Coordinates of N, CA and C in Angstrom, one line a residue:
M884 N 16.1 -22.4 -1.3 CA 16.1 -21.0 -1.5 C 14.8 -20.3 -0.7
N885 N 15.1 -19.2 -0.1 CA 13.9 -18.5 0.5 C 13.1 -17.9 -0.5
K886 N 11.9 -17.6 -0.5 CA 11.0 -17.0 -1.3 C 10.2 -15.8 -0.4
L887 N 10.3 -14.7 -1.1 CA 9.6 -13.6 -0.5 C 8.0 -13.5 -0.6
L888 N 7.4 -13.5 0.4 CA 5.9 -13.5 0.5 C 5.4 -12.2 0.8
L889 N 4.7 -11.4 0.2 CA 4.3 -10.1 0.5 C 2.6 -10.2 0.6
S890 N 2.1 -10.0 1.8 CA 0.6 -10.0 1.8 C 0.2 -8.7 1.9
L891 N -0.7 -8.3 0.8 CA -1.4 -7.0 0.9 C -2.8 -7.3 1.1
A892 N -3.1 -7.2 2.4 CA -4.6 -7.7 2.8 C -5.8 -6.9 2.3
V893 N -5.5 -5.7 1.9 CA -6.5 -4.8 1.9 C -7.3 -5.1 0.4
F894 N -6.6 -5.8 -0.5 CA -7.0 -5.8 -1.9 C -8.5 -6.3 -2.0
G895 N -9.0 -6.9 -1.0 CA -10.3 -7.4 -1.1 C -11.3 -6.4 -0.4
A896 N -10.7 -5.6 0.4 CA -11.7 -4.8 1.3 C -11.2 -3.4 1.4
V897 N -11.4 -2.5 0.4 CA -11.0 -1.1 0.6 C -12.1 -0.5 1.4
G898 N -11.6 0.2 2.4 CA -12.5 0.9 3.4 C -12.6 2.5 3.0
C899 N -13.6 2.8 2.1 CA -13.8 4.1 1.7 C -14.6 4.9 2.7
K900 N -14.1 5.9 3.2 CA -14.8 6.8 4.2 C -16.0 7.5 3.7
T901 N -15.9 7.9 2.4 CA -16.9 8.9 2.0 C -18.0 8.2 1.2
G902 N -18.1 6.9 1.3 CA -19.3 6.1 0.8 C -19.1 6.2 -0.7
A903 N -18.1 5.8 -1.4 CA -17.8 5.7 -2.7 C -18.6 4.7 -3.3
D904 N -19.0 4.9 -4.7 CA -19.9 3.8 -5.2 C -19.0 2.6 -5.7
P905 N -19.7 1.5 -5.8 CA -19.0 0.3 -6.1 C -17.9 0.3 -7.2
A906 N -18.2 1.1 -8.4 CA -17.4 1.1 -9.3 C -16.0 1.8 -9.0
I907 N -16.1 2.9 -8.3 CA -15.0 3.5 -7.7 C -14.2 2.7 -6.8
R908 N -14.9 1.9 -5.9 CA -14.1 1.0 -5.0 C -13.3 0.0 -5.7
T909 N -14.0 -0.6 -6.7 CA -13.4 -1.6 -7.7 C -12.2 -1.0 -8.2
N910 N -12.2 0.2 -8.8 CA -11.1 0.9 -9.4 C -10.0 1.1 -8.5
I911 N -10.3 1.5 -7.4 CA -9.2 1.7 -6.3 C -8.7 0.5 -5.9
S912 N -9.3 -0.7 -5.7 CA -8.8 -2.0 -5.5 C -7.9 -2.4 -6.5
A913 N -8.3 -2.3 -7.8 CA -7.4 -2.6 -8.9 C -6.1 -1.8 -8.9
Q914 N -6.3 -0.5 -8.6 CA -5.0 0.4 -8.6 C -4.0 -0.2 -7.5
L915 N -4.6 -0.5 -6.3 CA -3.9 -0.9 -5.2 C -3.3 -2.4 -5.6
Q916 N -4.0 -3.2 -6.2 CA -3.4 -4.4 -6.6 C -2.2 -4.3 -7.5
S917 N -2.4 -3.2 -8.6 CA -1.2 -3.0 -9.4 C 0.0 -2.6 -8.7
A918 N -0.1 -2.0 -7.5 CA 1.1 -1.7 -6.7 C 1.7 -2.7 -6.0
Q919 N 1.2 -4.0 -6.0 CA 1.8 -5.1 -5.3 C 3.2 -5.3 -5.6
A920 N 3.5 -5.4 -6.9 CA 4.9 -5.7 -7.4 C 5.8 -4.5 -7.0
P921 N 5.6 -3.4 -7.2 CA 6.6 -2.2 -6.7 C 6.7 -2.3 -5.1
I922 N 5.7 -2.7 -4.5 CA 5.7 -2.6 -3.0 C 6.6 -3.9 -2.6
Q923 N 6.5 -5.1 -3.3 CA 7.2 -6.1 -3.0 C 8.7 -5.8 -3.3
A924 N 8.9 -5.1 -4.3 CA 10.4 -4.7 -4.6 C 10.9 -4.0 -3.5
C925 N 10.2 -2.9 -3.1 CA 10.6 -2.2 -1.9 C 11.0 -3.1 -0.8
Y926 N 10.2 -4.0 -0.4 CA 10.4 -4.8 0.7 C 11.6 -5.7 0.4
Q927 N 11.7 -6.2 -0.7 CA 12.9 -7.1 -1.0 C 14.1 -6.3 -0.8
K928 N 14.2 -5.1 -1.5 CA 15.4 -4.2 -1.2 C 15.8 -3.8 0.2
S929 N 14.6 -3.6 1.0 CA 14.9 -3.4 2.4 C 15.5 -4.6 3.3
L930 N 15.0 -5.8 2.8 CA 15.5 -7.0 3.4 C 17.1 -7.2 3.2
T931 N 17.6 -6.5 2.3 CA 19.2 -6.6 2.0 C 20.0 -6.0 3.2
T932 N 19.3 -5.0 3.9 CA 19.8 -4.5 4.9 C 19.4 -4.8 6.4
N933 N 18.2 -5.3 6.4 CA 17.7 -6.0 7.5 C 16.8 -7.1 7.3
R934 N 17.5 -8.2 7.5 CA 16.8 -9.6 7.2 C 15.7 -9.9 8.1
K935 N 15.6 -9.3 9.3 CA 14.4 -9.6 10.1 C 13.4 -8.7 9.9
L936 N 13.4 -8.0 8.9 CA 12.3 -7.0 8.7 C 11.0 -7.4 8.4
R937 N 9.9 -7.3 9.3 CA 8.5 -7.7 8.9 C 7.6 -6.8 9.9
G938 N 6.4 -7.0 9.6 CA 5.3 -6.2 10.3 C 4.2 -5.8 9.3
M939 N 3.4 -4.7 9.7 CA 2.4 -4.2 9.2 C 2.3 -2.9 9.1
Y940 N 1.8 -2.4 7.9 CA 1.6 -0.9 7.7 C 0.1 -0.9 7.7
V941 N -0.6 0.2 8.2 CA -2.0 0.4 7.8 C -2.0 1.9 7.1
V942 N -2.2 2.1 6.0 CA -2.3 3.3 5.2 C -3.5 3.9 5.1
Q943 N -3.6 5.3 5.3 CA -4.8 6.2 4.9 C -4.4 6.9 3.9
L944 N -5.3 7.1 2.9 CA -4.9 8.1 1.8 C -6.2 8.5 1.3
A945 N -6.2 9.5 0.3 CA -7.3 10.2 -0.4 C -7.0 10.0 -1.9
V946 N -8.1 10.1 -2.7 CA -8.0 10.0 -4.0 C -8.6 11.4 -4.5
A947 N -7.8 12.2 -5.3 CA -8.3 13.5 -5.9 C -9.5 13.3 -6.7
G948 N -10.6 14.1 -6.5 CA -11.8 14.0 -7.3 C -11.6 14.5 -8.7
D949 N -10.7 15.5 -8.9 CA -10.5 16.1 -10.3 C -9.6 15.3 -11.1
T950 N -8.5 14.6 -10.5 CA -7.6 14.0 -11.3 C -7.6 12.4 -11.2
G951 N -7.9 12.0 -10.0 CA -8.0 10.5 -9.6 C -6.6 10.0 -9.1
Q952 N -5.7 11.1 -8.9 CA -4.5 10.8 -8.2 C -4.5 10.4 -6.7
F953 N -3.7 9.5 -6.4 CA -3.7 9.0 -4.9 C -2.8 10.0 -4.3
Q954 N -3.1 10.6 -3.1 CA -2.5 11.6 -2.5 C -2.9 11.5 -0.9
E955 N -2.2 12.4 -0.2 CA -2.3 12.5 1.4 C -2.2 11.2 1.9
I956 N -1.0 10.5 1.5 CA -0.7 9.2 2.0 C 0.0 9.2 3.4
V957 N -0.6 8.6 4.4 CA -0.4 8.8 5.8 C -0.3 7.2 6.3
L958 N 0.8 6.9 7.0 CA 0.9 5.6 7.7 C 0.3 5.7 9.2
R959 N -0.9 5.1 9.4 CA -1.5 5.1 10.7 C -0.9 4.0 11.5
R960 N -0.4 3.1 11.1 CA 0.5 2.1 11.9 C 1.8 1.6 11.0
D961 N 2.9 1.7 11.6 CA 4.2 1.5 11.0 C 5.0 0.5 11.9
E962 N 4.7 -0.8 11.8 CA 5.4 -1.8 12.6 C 6.9 -2.0 12.0
P963 N 7.3 -2.0 10.8 CA 8.5 -2.3 10.4 C 9.6 -1.2 11.0
Q964 N 9.1 0.1 11.0 CA 9.9 1.2 11.6 C 11.2 1.2 10.8
D965 N 11.1 1.2 9.4 CA 12.2 1.3 8.5 C 11.8 2.5 7.6
A966 N 12.8 3.6 7.7 CA 12.5 4.8 7.0 C 12.6 4.5 5.3
V967 N 13.4 3.7 4.9 CA 13.8 3.5 3.5 C 12.5 2.7 2.9
L968 N 12.0 1.8 3.7 CA 10.7 1.0 3.2 C 9.5 2.0 3.3
R969 N 9.3 2.7 4.3 CA 8.3 3.7 4.4 C 8.4 4.7 3.2
F970 N 9.4 5.2 2.8 CA 9.5 6.1 1.7 C 9.2 5.4 0.4
C971 N 9.8 4.3 0.1 CA 9.5 3.6 -1.0 C 8.1 3.2 -1.2
V972 N 7.6 2.7 -0.1 CA 6.0 2.3 -0.2 C 5.1 3.5 -0.6
T973 N 5.5 4.5 0.1 CA 4.7 5.9 0.0 C 4.8 6.4 -1.5
Q974 N 6.0 6.3 -2.1 CA 6.2 6.8 -3.4 C 5.5 5.7 -4.3
A975 N 5.5 4.5 -4.2 CA 4.7 3.6 -5.0 C 3.4 3.9 -5.1
L976 N 2.8 4.1 -3.8 CA 1.3 4.5 -3.8 C 1.1 5.9 -4.4
A977 N 1.9 6.8 -4.2 CA 1.6 8.2 -4.8 C 1.8 8.0 -6.3
K978 N 2.3 7.1 -6.8 CA 2.2 7.1 -8.2 C 0.9 6.5 -9.0
L979 N 0.0 6.1 -8.1 CA -1.4 5.5 -8.5 C -2.1 6.5 -9.0
K980 N -3.1 6.3 -9.9 CA -4.1 7.1 -10.4 C -5.1 6.4 -10.9
L981 N -6.5 6.7 -10.6 CA -7.7 6.0 -11.0 C -7.7 6.2 -12.7
D982 N -8.3 5.3 -13.3 CA -8.4 5.5 -14.8 C -9.4 6.6 -15.2
K983 N -10.5 6.8 -14.4 CA -11.4 7.8 -14.5 C -11.5 8.7 -13.2
P984 N -11.3 10.0 -13.1 CA -11.5 10.7 -11.8 C -13.0 10.5 -11.3
P985 N -12.9 10.4 -9.9 CA -14.3 10.1 -9.3 C -15.3 11.4 -9.3
G986 N -14.9 12.5 -9.5 CA -15.7 13.7 -9.5 C -15.7 14.4 -8.2
K987 N -15.4 13.6 -7.2 CA -15.2 14.1 -5.8 C -14.2 13.4 -5.1
R988 N -13.6 14.1 -4.1 CA -12.6 13.4 -3.3 C -13.1 12.1 -2.6
V989 N -12.2 11.2 -2.7 CA -12.6 10.0 -2.0 C -11.5 9.6 -0.9
E990 N -12.1 9.3 0.3 CA -10.9 9.0 1.3 C -10.8 7.5 1.6
V991 N -9.7 6.9 1.6 CA -9.7 5.5 2.0 C -9.0 5.4 3.2
E992 N -9.8 5.0 4.3 CA -9.3 5.1 5.6 C -8.4 4.0 6.2
S993 N -8.5 2.7 5.5 CA -7.6 1.7 6.0 C -7.2 0.9 4.8
V994 N -5.8 0.8 4.6 CA -5.3 -0.1 3.6 C -4.1 -0.8 4.3
P995 N -4.4 -2.1 4.9 CA -3.3 -2.9 5.5 C -2.5 -3.5 4.5
I996 N -1.2 -3.5 4.9 CA -0.1 -4.0 4.1 C 0.7 -4.9 5.0
K997 N 0.8 -6.1 4.9 CA 1.5 -6.9 5.8 C 2.9 -7.4 5.0
F998 N 4.0 -7.3 5.7 CA 5.2 -7.7 5.2 C 5.7 -8.8 6.0
E999 N 5.9 -10.0 5.3 CA 6.6 -11.1 6.0 C 7.1 -12.0 4.7
W1000 N 8.1 -12.8 5.2 CA 8.6 -13.7 4.2 C 8.7 -15.1 4.7
A1001 N 8.6 -16.1 3.8 CA 8.5 -17.5 4.2 C 9.2 -18.3 3.3
N1002 N 9.5 -19.6 3.7 CA 10.0 -20.5 2.7 C 8.7 -21.2 2.1
P1003 N 8.6 -21.4 0.8 CA 7.4 -22.1 0.2 C 7.4 -23.5 0.5

């Protein structure tokens, strides 16, 4: 049986453009890590229509200073070129919110997400 592997390479290295403090970076990383299961579900669903789907997204986003909500989600790199996957991943990221608002807008300039499947 094939097993789906989703590699979200960013979770160790969030690139914050505005020099966010380490606590905010850690919180952003934790929120992104929590999105791994929903993003994996998006990929698994898209594989039902395109079994050869793989590639990488590089996502740029911002965190609202007053609410902590993830917003302004833009794909800077879209290798899979699958509209359904793109919409699903964007929606999964848009649902994320920091536990405590950072007080000022934080830009995250590079969130790489790699989609691939392999037999374990």
